[in-house]
Short mmCIF file of C-alpha atoms in Angstrom, two decimals:
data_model
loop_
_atom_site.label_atom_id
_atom_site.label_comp_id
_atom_site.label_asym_id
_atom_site.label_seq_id
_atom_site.Cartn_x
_atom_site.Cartn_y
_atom_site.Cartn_z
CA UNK A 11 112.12 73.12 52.95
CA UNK A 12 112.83 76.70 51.38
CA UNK A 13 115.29 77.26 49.31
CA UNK A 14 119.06 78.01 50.22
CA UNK A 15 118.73 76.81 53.38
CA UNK A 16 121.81 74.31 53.94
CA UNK A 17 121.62 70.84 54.54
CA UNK A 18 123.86 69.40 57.77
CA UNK A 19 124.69 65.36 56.75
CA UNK A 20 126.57 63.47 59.41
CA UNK A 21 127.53 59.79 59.20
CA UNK A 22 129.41 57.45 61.91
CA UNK A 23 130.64 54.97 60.55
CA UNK A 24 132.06 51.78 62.88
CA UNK A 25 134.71 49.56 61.63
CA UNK A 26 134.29 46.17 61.80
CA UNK A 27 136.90 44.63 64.58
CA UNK A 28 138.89 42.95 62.13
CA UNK A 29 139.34 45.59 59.89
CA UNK A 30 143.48 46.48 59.40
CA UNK A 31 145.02 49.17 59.54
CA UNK A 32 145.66 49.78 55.72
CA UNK A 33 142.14 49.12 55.26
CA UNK A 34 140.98 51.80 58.14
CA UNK A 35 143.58 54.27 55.94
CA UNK A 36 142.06 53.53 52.52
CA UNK A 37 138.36 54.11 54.08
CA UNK A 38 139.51 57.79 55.52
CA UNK A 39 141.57 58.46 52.15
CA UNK A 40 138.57 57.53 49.83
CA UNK A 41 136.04 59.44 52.15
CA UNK A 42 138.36 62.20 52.28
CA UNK A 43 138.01 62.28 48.32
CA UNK A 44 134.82 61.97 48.29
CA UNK A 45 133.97 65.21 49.19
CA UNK A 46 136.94 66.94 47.13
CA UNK A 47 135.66 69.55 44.25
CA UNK A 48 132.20 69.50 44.26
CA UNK A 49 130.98 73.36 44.71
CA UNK A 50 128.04 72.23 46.73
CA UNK A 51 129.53 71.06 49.44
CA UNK A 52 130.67 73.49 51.54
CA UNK A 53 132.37 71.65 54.62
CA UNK A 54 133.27 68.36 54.49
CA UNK A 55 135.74 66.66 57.38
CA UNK A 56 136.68 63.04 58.20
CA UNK A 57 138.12 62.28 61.47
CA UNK A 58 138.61 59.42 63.09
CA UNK A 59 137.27 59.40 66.62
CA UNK A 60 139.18 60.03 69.68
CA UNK A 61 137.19 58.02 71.63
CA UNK A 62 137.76 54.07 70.81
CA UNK A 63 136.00 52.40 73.79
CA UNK A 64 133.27 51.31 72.00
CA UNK A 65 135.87 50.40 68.70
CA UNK A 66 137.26 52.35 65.57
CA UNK A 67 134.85 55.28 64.57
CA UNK A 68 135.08 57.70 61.53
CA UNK A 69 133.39 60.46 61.58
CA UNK A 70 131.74 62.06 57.90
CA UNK A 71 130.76 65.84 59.00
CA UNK A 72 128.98 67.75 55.79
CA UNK A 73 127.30 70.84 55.03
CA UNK A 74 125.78 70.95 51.64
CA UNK A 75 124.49 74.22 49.81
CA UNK A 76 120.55 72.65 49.74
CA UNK A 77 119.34 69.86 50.61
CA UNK A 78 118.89 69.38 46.41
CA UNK A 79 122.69 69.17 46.45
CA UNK A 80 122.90 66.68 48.93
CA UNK A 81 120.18 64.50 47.04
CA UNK A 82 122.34 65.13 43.87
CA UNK A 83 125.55 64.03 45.79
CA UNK A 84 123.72 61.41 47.45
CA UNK A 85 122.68 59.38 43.59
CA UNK A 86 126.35 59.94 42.28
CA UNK A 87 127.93 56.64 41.17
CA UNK A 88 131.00 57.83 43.12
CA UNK A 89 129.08 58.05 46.42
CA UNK A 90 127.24 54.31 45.54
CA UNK A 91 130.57 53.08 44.74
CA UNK A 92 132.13 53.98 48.31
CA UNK A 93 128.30 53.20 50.10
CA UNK A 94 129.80 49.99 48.44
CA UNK A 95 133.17 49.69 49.55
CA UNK A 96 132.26 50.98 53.22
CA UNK A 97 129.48 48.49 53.38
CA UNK A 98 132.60 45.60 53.75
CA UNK A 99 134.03 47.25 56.71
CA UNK A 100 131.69 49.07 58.54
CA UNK A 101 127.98 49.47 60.10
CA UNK A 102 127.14 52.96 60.56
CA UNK A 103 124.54 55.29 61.38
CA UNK A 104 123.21 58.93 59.89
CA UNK A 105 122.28 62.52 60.83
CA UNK A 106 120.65 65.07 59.06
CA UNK A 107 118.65 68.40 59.43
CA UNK A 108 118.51 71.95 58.18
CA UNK A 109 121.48 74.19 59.48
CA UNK A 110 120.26 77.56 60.58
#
């Protein structure tokens, strides 16, 4: 990949059907934060999904500066430690590619 061009990360993350609501709450908050003050990232949203027929979705939408930057993001103890925490509660699947 040459450099500079920006890395798109998605994730969907599905709760678990007994999850709470508190616990759906701390999962956006600390997903929210994750993103919060690091100058590589240059969009980072969580929603939760509209859509519910198929059960409780949040939705991680991320551009990083490089794809370097995501890979540095990616191996931070912060990101392992909610990995971690979202592992209790949810499944999920991920997107990636270069942004043009």
């Amino acid at each position: 990949m040459p450099p500079g061009e920006k890395f798109r990360h998605i994730v969907i993350f599905k709760l678990k059907s007994e999850v709470n609501e508190k616990d759906k709450q701390n999962a956006i908050a600390i997903l929210r934060e994750l993103g919060e003050g690091n100058p590589n990232i240059l969009e980072w949203k969580i929603e939760e999904s509209l859509d519910q027929r198929k059960g409780v979705i949040i939705i991680e939408n991320s551009l990083f500066k490089d794809r370097e930057s995501f890979e540095e993001f990616r191996s931070s103890s912060q990101h392992a430690e909610v990995g971690k925490t979202m592992s209790k509660i949810a499944d999920w699947l991920v997107a990636d590619y270069i942004e043009e």
